[in-house]
Each structure stands twice: as C-alpha cells, then as structure tokens.
C-alpha cells in the first residue's frame, strides 16, 4: 500500500512570507497528525484530525498557523507569516483508529528553511 | 504535563557492540511505542508494548516495558551499520490518541 505522501519535500522562504504544506494520508486512515520536528528533537504534535474534525489543536500557534482537512482525506498546513523560528521539518502522520495499537505512519516530511 | 525522557542523547559504538537506550515517563503509560528514524528520514514504527513487564524481541532488538509501566528500554545486540539512526520512544496520553515523543537517542556506529 502507498505510504503517507507529503509535498513539497523542501521549501526555502524568506521571513514574513507564507508557506503551505500538503499531506495525503494512507488510504482508509481516518486520523491525521501534523508534527513539527526541530533538529535533534522528537516530533511535537501541532494538530490532530479525526476525519475532518480537528480534535486537538492545543499546540498549534493559531496566530500564524492554520490547517484544514476538507473531506476528511488530505490536509494542508499553512504558516503566514513565517518566522525564522519556524525552520524545522514538518511531518504528517496517519493512523487507523480505533483499531489498536494506534501506531502512526509518518510521511517523509517537508524541511522548511526560513531565511 | 506529561514528559517522556530518554537517555543517553547520543551513543557511539563500534560495530558488533551492544547498545541500549532508556525511556522514562513522569506518569504511568497505557502503552509505549518505539520508532526509528534514519538520518534524513522519517520516524518508522518499530513496536508497541502494552503489558507490565512485557518483553518483545525483533531479531537483535529487545524491547522491555517496566513493571510500573513508567519506563522502557531498547537493547540492540551486536550492532550493525544498518542500525544507525535515532531511536524514539513515545507514550500516549489523552486516551492513546496523542503521542508524546522522547527527545531520542542518536546511535552512530564505527564500522
């Protein structure tokens, strides 16, 4: 089966510019996650969707970050405007819920560099 | 809030040596998951442990969940260059839907 697809793989932008990341989860996975991974750190959850509903966005910096998952399939994460501190790898993951054991399948990530 | 801590942060070994990484949680976990991230890659699920004192093996990898379900370990016997990467443990909160990742242990191997 196809894995989680993300695009673009790399993005370099200047600060204050907008940027968007796209994710297509594994077919049939109704739960989708966006993580941010800083260098040398573990992934940190930004937002979790169950179908099209954002059920946990407590870690999403809502002043500049937004996300959507229309139709409960693919998702877009946007940053506007980007700041230097947003440089990181943005990972999308999906899982099949409610079947245990809830392992998450990660996409290749988008490496964002803000200059 | 709940924290998941891993030690060591880095480990460099000679090929053929053993390797162990430890994971500790500030709270009791319903289960614990382990992921491996190769350099430049993304986290890949390895295993989940659920039961107190559980031990699982995958070839040269041995995973253990503590009796109190607050700690876990991953042991690799006779490391190979293919074992290079960062190993993360992750514990679920909020009804097993939200994973909190440790900071990872980065393993490098001298061939």
Short mmCIF file of C-alpha atoms in Angstrom, two decimals:
data_model
loop_
_atom_site.label_atom_id
_atom_site.label_comp_id
_atom_site.label_asym_id
_atom_site.label_seq_id
_atom_site.Cartn_x
_atom_site.Cartn_y
_atom_site.Cartn_z
CA UNK A 1 0.00 0.00 0.00
CA UNK A 2 1.14 3.56 -0.62
CA UNK A 3 2.53 5.42 2.33
CA UNK A 4 1.83 8.92 3.56
CA UNK A 5 2.61 11.44 0.84
CA UNK A 6 3.84 14.93 1.56
CA UNK A 7 4.82 17.84 -0.62
CA UNK A 8 6.96 19.73 -1.10
CA UNK A 9 9.94 17.89 0.36
CA UNK A 10 11.94 21.07 0.79
CA UNK A 11 10.99 24.71 0.99
CA UNK A 12 13.11 27.81 1.45
CA UNK A 13 11.35 31.10 2.05
CA UNK A 14 12.12 34.49 3.44
CA UNK A 15 10.65 35.51 6.77
CA UNK A 16 7.21 37.07 6.64
CA UNK A 17 6.32 35.04 3.56
CA UNK A 18 3.50 32.48 3.59
CA UNK A 19 4.06 28.77 3.08
CA UNK A 20 1.81 25.74 2.75
CA UNK A 21 2.41 22.02 3.16
CA UNK A 22 0.24 19.26 1.77
CA UNK A 23 -0.34 15.74 3.07
CA UNK A 24 -2.20 12.73 1.74
CA UNK A 25 -2.57 10.00 4.37
CA UNK A 26 -2.68 6.27 3.87
CA UNK A 27 -5.96 5.25 2.31
CA UNK A 28 -8.53 4.41 4.94
CA UNK A 29 -6.69 6.12 7.81
CA UNK A 30 -9.17 8.49 9.37
CA UNK A 31 -6.76 10.09 11.84
CA UNK A 32 -4.19 12.56 10.57
CA UNK A 33 -1.48 14.34 12.52
CA UNK A 34 0.81 17.26 11.82
CA UNK A 35 4.05 17.33 13.77
CA UNK A 36 6.96 19.71 13.89
CA UNK A 37 10.41 18.28 14.44
CA UNK A 38 13.25 20.59 15.37
CA UNK A 39 16.81 19.45 14.84
CA UNK A 40 17.85 16.91 17.43
CA UNK A 41 14.40 16.66 18.95
CA UNK A 42 11.47 14.32 18.79
CA UNK A 43 8.33 15.21 16.84
CA UNK A 44 5.92 17.56 18.59
CA UNK A 45 2.25 17.41 17.78
CA UNK A 46 0.72 20.51 16.21
CA UNK A 47 -2.75 19.26 15.36
CA UNK A 48 -4.70 16.03 15.14
CA UNK A 49 -7.70 15.34 12.95
CA UNK A 50 -10.27 12.62 13.21
CA UNK A 51 -11.89 12.62 9.81
CA UNK A 52 -12.43 16.30 9.04
CA UNK A 53 -12.63 17.43 12.65
CA UNK A 54 -9.64 18.96 14.43
CA UNK A 55 -9.85 17.20 17.80
CA UNK A 56 -6.60 18.50 19.26
CA UNK A 57 -5.05 21.78 18.15
CA UNK A 58 -3.83 22.92 21.54
CA UNK A 59 -0.20 23.08 20.36
CA UNK A 60 -0.91 24.94 17.13
CA UNK A 61 0.25 28.60 17.19
CA UNK A 62 -3.02 29.93 15.95
CA UNK A 63 -1.84 33.46 15.31
CA UNK A 64 0.15 32.30 12.30
CA UNK A 65 -0.60 28.63 11.73
CA UNK A 66 -3.74 27.19 10.21
CA UNK A 67 -4.73 23.77 8.97
CA UNK A 68 -7.59 22.17 7.18
CA UNK A 69 -8.68 18.70 6.22
CA UNK A 70 -11.55 19.09 3.83
CA UNK A 71 -13.50 15.90 3.08
CA UNK A 72 -11.51 14.08 5.74
CA UNK A 73 -8.75 12.91 3.44
CA UNK A 74 -5.80 15.11 2.52
CA UNK A 75 -4.74 18.06 4.60
CA UNK A 76 -2.94 21.38 4.29
CA UNK A 77 -0.90 23.15 6.93
CA UNK A 78 -0.22 26.83 6.40
CA UNK A 79 2.08 29.35 8.04
CA UNK A 80 1.50 33.05 7.48
CA UNK A 81 3.71 34.92 8.03
CA UNK A 82 6.69 32.64 8.59
CA UNK A 83 9.28 33.49 11.21
CA UNK A 84 12.90 32.39 11.49
CA UNK A 85 11.99 30.08 14.37
CA UNK A 86 9.62 28.13 12.14
CA UNK A 87 12.55 26.45 10.41
CA UNK A 88 12.02 22.74 11.07
CA UNK A 89 10.79 19.54 9.48
CA UNK A 90 7.02 19.32 9.28
CA UNK A 91 5.84 15.74 9.44
CA UNK A 92 2.44 14.38 8.59
CA UNK A 93 1.33 11.06 10.01
CA UNK A 94 -1.78 8.95 9.86
CA UNK A 95 -3.24 6.10 11.82
CA UNK A 96 -6.18 3.75 11.66
CA UNK A 97 -8.49 4.41 14.56
CA UNK A 98 -9.99 2.95 16.63
CA UNK A 99 -8.19 -0.29 15.89
CA UNK A 100 -5.29 -0.75 18.27
CA UNK A 101 -2.39 -0.41 18.57
CA UNK A 102 -2.58 3.08 17.09
CA UNK A 103 0.84 3.04 15.54
CA UNK A 104 1.41 6.09 13.40
CA UNK A 105 2.74 6.07 9.88
CA UNK A 106 4.83 9.08 9.01
CA UNK A 107 5.38 10.76 5.70
CA UNK A 108 8.83 11.88 4.51
CA UNK A 109 8.30 15.39 5.86
CA UNK A 110 8.81 18.88 4.50
CA UNK A 111 12.04 20.57 5.51
CA UNK A 112 11.31 24.28 5.88
CA UNK A 113 14.08 26.85 5.97
CA UNK A 114 13.13 30.42 6.78
CA UNK A 115 15.82 32.98 5.96
CA UNK B 1 2.39 17.99 31.79
CA UNK B 2 3.46 14.51 30.91
CA UNK B 3 7.06 14.15 29.88
CA UNK B 4 8.94 11.33 28.26
CA UNK B 5 12.69 11.42 28.79
CA UNK B 6 15.31 9.38 27.01
CA UNK B 7 18.92 8.68 27.81
CA UNK B 8 21.52 8.84 26.53
CA UNK B 9 21.06 11.57 23.95
CA UNK B 10 23.94 10.20 21.86
CA UNK B 11 25.71 6.86 21.72
CA UNK B 12 28.65 5.91 19.56
CA UNK B 13 29.68 2.27 19.41
CA UNK B 14 31.96 0.01 17.47
CA UNK B 15 30.18 -2.32 15.10
CA UNK B 16 29.41 -5.51 16.94
CA UNK B 17 29.00 -3.85 20.33
CA UNK B 18 25.68 -3.76 22.13
CA UNK B 19 23.54 -0.65 22.53
CA UNK B 20 20.81 0.29 24.99
CA UNK B 21 18.54 3.32 25.23
CA UNK B 22 16.28 4.05 28.17
CA UNK B 23 12.96 5.82 28.30
CA UNK B 24 11.25 7.19 31.40
CA UNK B 25 7.84 8.73 31.81
CA UNK B 26 6.64 11.03 34.57
CA UNK B 27 3.31 9.20 34.55
CA UNK B 28 2.09 5.66 34.07
CA UNK B 29 1.61 4.80 30.43
CA UNK B 30 -1.07 2.62 28.92
CA UNK B 31 1.46 1.53 26.35
CA UNK B 32 4.74 2.64 24.86
CA UNK B 33 5.83 2.76 21.26
CA UNK B 34 9.30 2.79 19.72
CA UNK B 35 10.23 4.42 16.44
CA UNK B 36 13.43 4.54 14.42
CA UNK B 37 14.45 7.48 12.29
CA UNK B 38 17.31 7.02 9.87
CA UNK B 39 19.45 10.08 9.07
CA UNK B 40 17.44 12.30 6.74
CA UNK B 41 14.42 10.02 7.06
CA UNK B 42 11.18 9.96 8.94
CA UNK B 43 10.15 8.03 12.06
CA UNK B 44 9.20 4.42 11.38
CA UNK B 45 7.16 2.42 13.86
CA UNK B 46 9.05 -0.49 15.40
CA UNK B 47 6.89 -1.90 18.14
CA UNK B 48 4.34 -1.27 20.86
CA UNK B 49 4.43 -2.68 24.39
CA UNK B 50 1.26 -2.83 26.43
CA UNK B 51 1.62 -5.16 29.38
CA UNK B 52 3.52 -4.54 32.59
CA UNK B 53 6.90 -6.27 32.42
CA UNK B 54 6.43 -7.15 28.77
CA UNK B 55 9.47 -8.15 26.73
CA UNK B 56 9.42 -8.40 22.96
CA UNK B 57 12.16 -9.30 20.54
CA UNK B 58 12.72 -8.45 16.92
CA UNK B 59 15.82 -10.28 15.74
CA UNK B 60 18.67 -8.43 17.52
CA UNK B 61 16.35 -5.86 19.14
CA UNK B 62 14.88 -6.46 22.59
CA UNK B 63 12.20 -4.15 23.96
CA UNK B 64 11.13 -4.09 27.58
CA UNK B 65 8.31 -2.34 29.41
CA UNK B 66 8.80 -1.75 33.12
CA UNK B 67 6.68 -3.32 35.82
CA UNK B 68 5.29 0.06 36.82
CA UNK B 69 4.68 0.96 33.15
CA UNK B 70 6.70 4.15 33.55
CA UNK B 71 9.90 3.10 31.86
CA UNK B 72 11.08 1.14 28.88
CA UNK B 73 14.28 0.12 27.18
CA UNK B 74 15.51 -0.90 23.77
CA UNK B 75 18.57 -3.12 23.56
CA UNK B 76 20.38 -3.96 20.35
CA UNK B 77 22.74 -6.91 20.40
CA UNK B 78 25.80 -6.89 18.15
CA UNK B 79 25.07 -3.64 16.34
CA UNK B 80 25.37 -3.41 12.58
CA UNK B 81 25.81 -0.32 10.42
CA UNK B 82 22.17 -0.63 9.39
CA UNK B 83 21.20 0.16 12.98
CA UNK B 84 22.41 3.74 12.63
CA UNK B 85 19.70 6.28 13.36
CA UNK B 86 17.75 7.94 16.14
CA UNK B 87 15.53 5.81 18.32
CA UNK B 88 12.48 7.44 19.86
CA UNK B 89 10.12 6.19 22.49
CA UNK B 90 6.64 7.64 22.58
CA UNK B 91 3.93 7.42 25.18
CA UNK B 92 0.26 8.10 24.57
CA UNK B 93 -1.87 10.48 26.55
CA UNK B 94 -5.47 11.56 26.20
CA UNK B 95 -6.89 8.13 25.59
CA UNK B 96 -3.99 6.81 23.49
CA UNK B 97 -4.57 9.23 20.65
CA UNK B 98 -1.84 11.74 21.41
CA UNK B 99 1.77 10.57 21.44
CA UNK B 100 4.43 12.38 23.42
CA UNK B 101 7.85 11.61 22.00
CA UNK B 102 11.09 11.49 23.87
CA UNK B 103 13.99 13.51 22.52
CA UNK B 104 15.55 10.38 21.05
CA UNK B 105 18.86 8.59 21.28
CA UNK B 106 21.09 9.04 18.30
CA UNK B 107 23.14 5.94 17.54
CA UNK B 108 26.26 6.14 15.41
CA UNK B 109 28.43 3.14 14.61
CA UNK B 110 32.08 2.87 13.74
CA UNK B 111 32.45 0.06 11.17
#
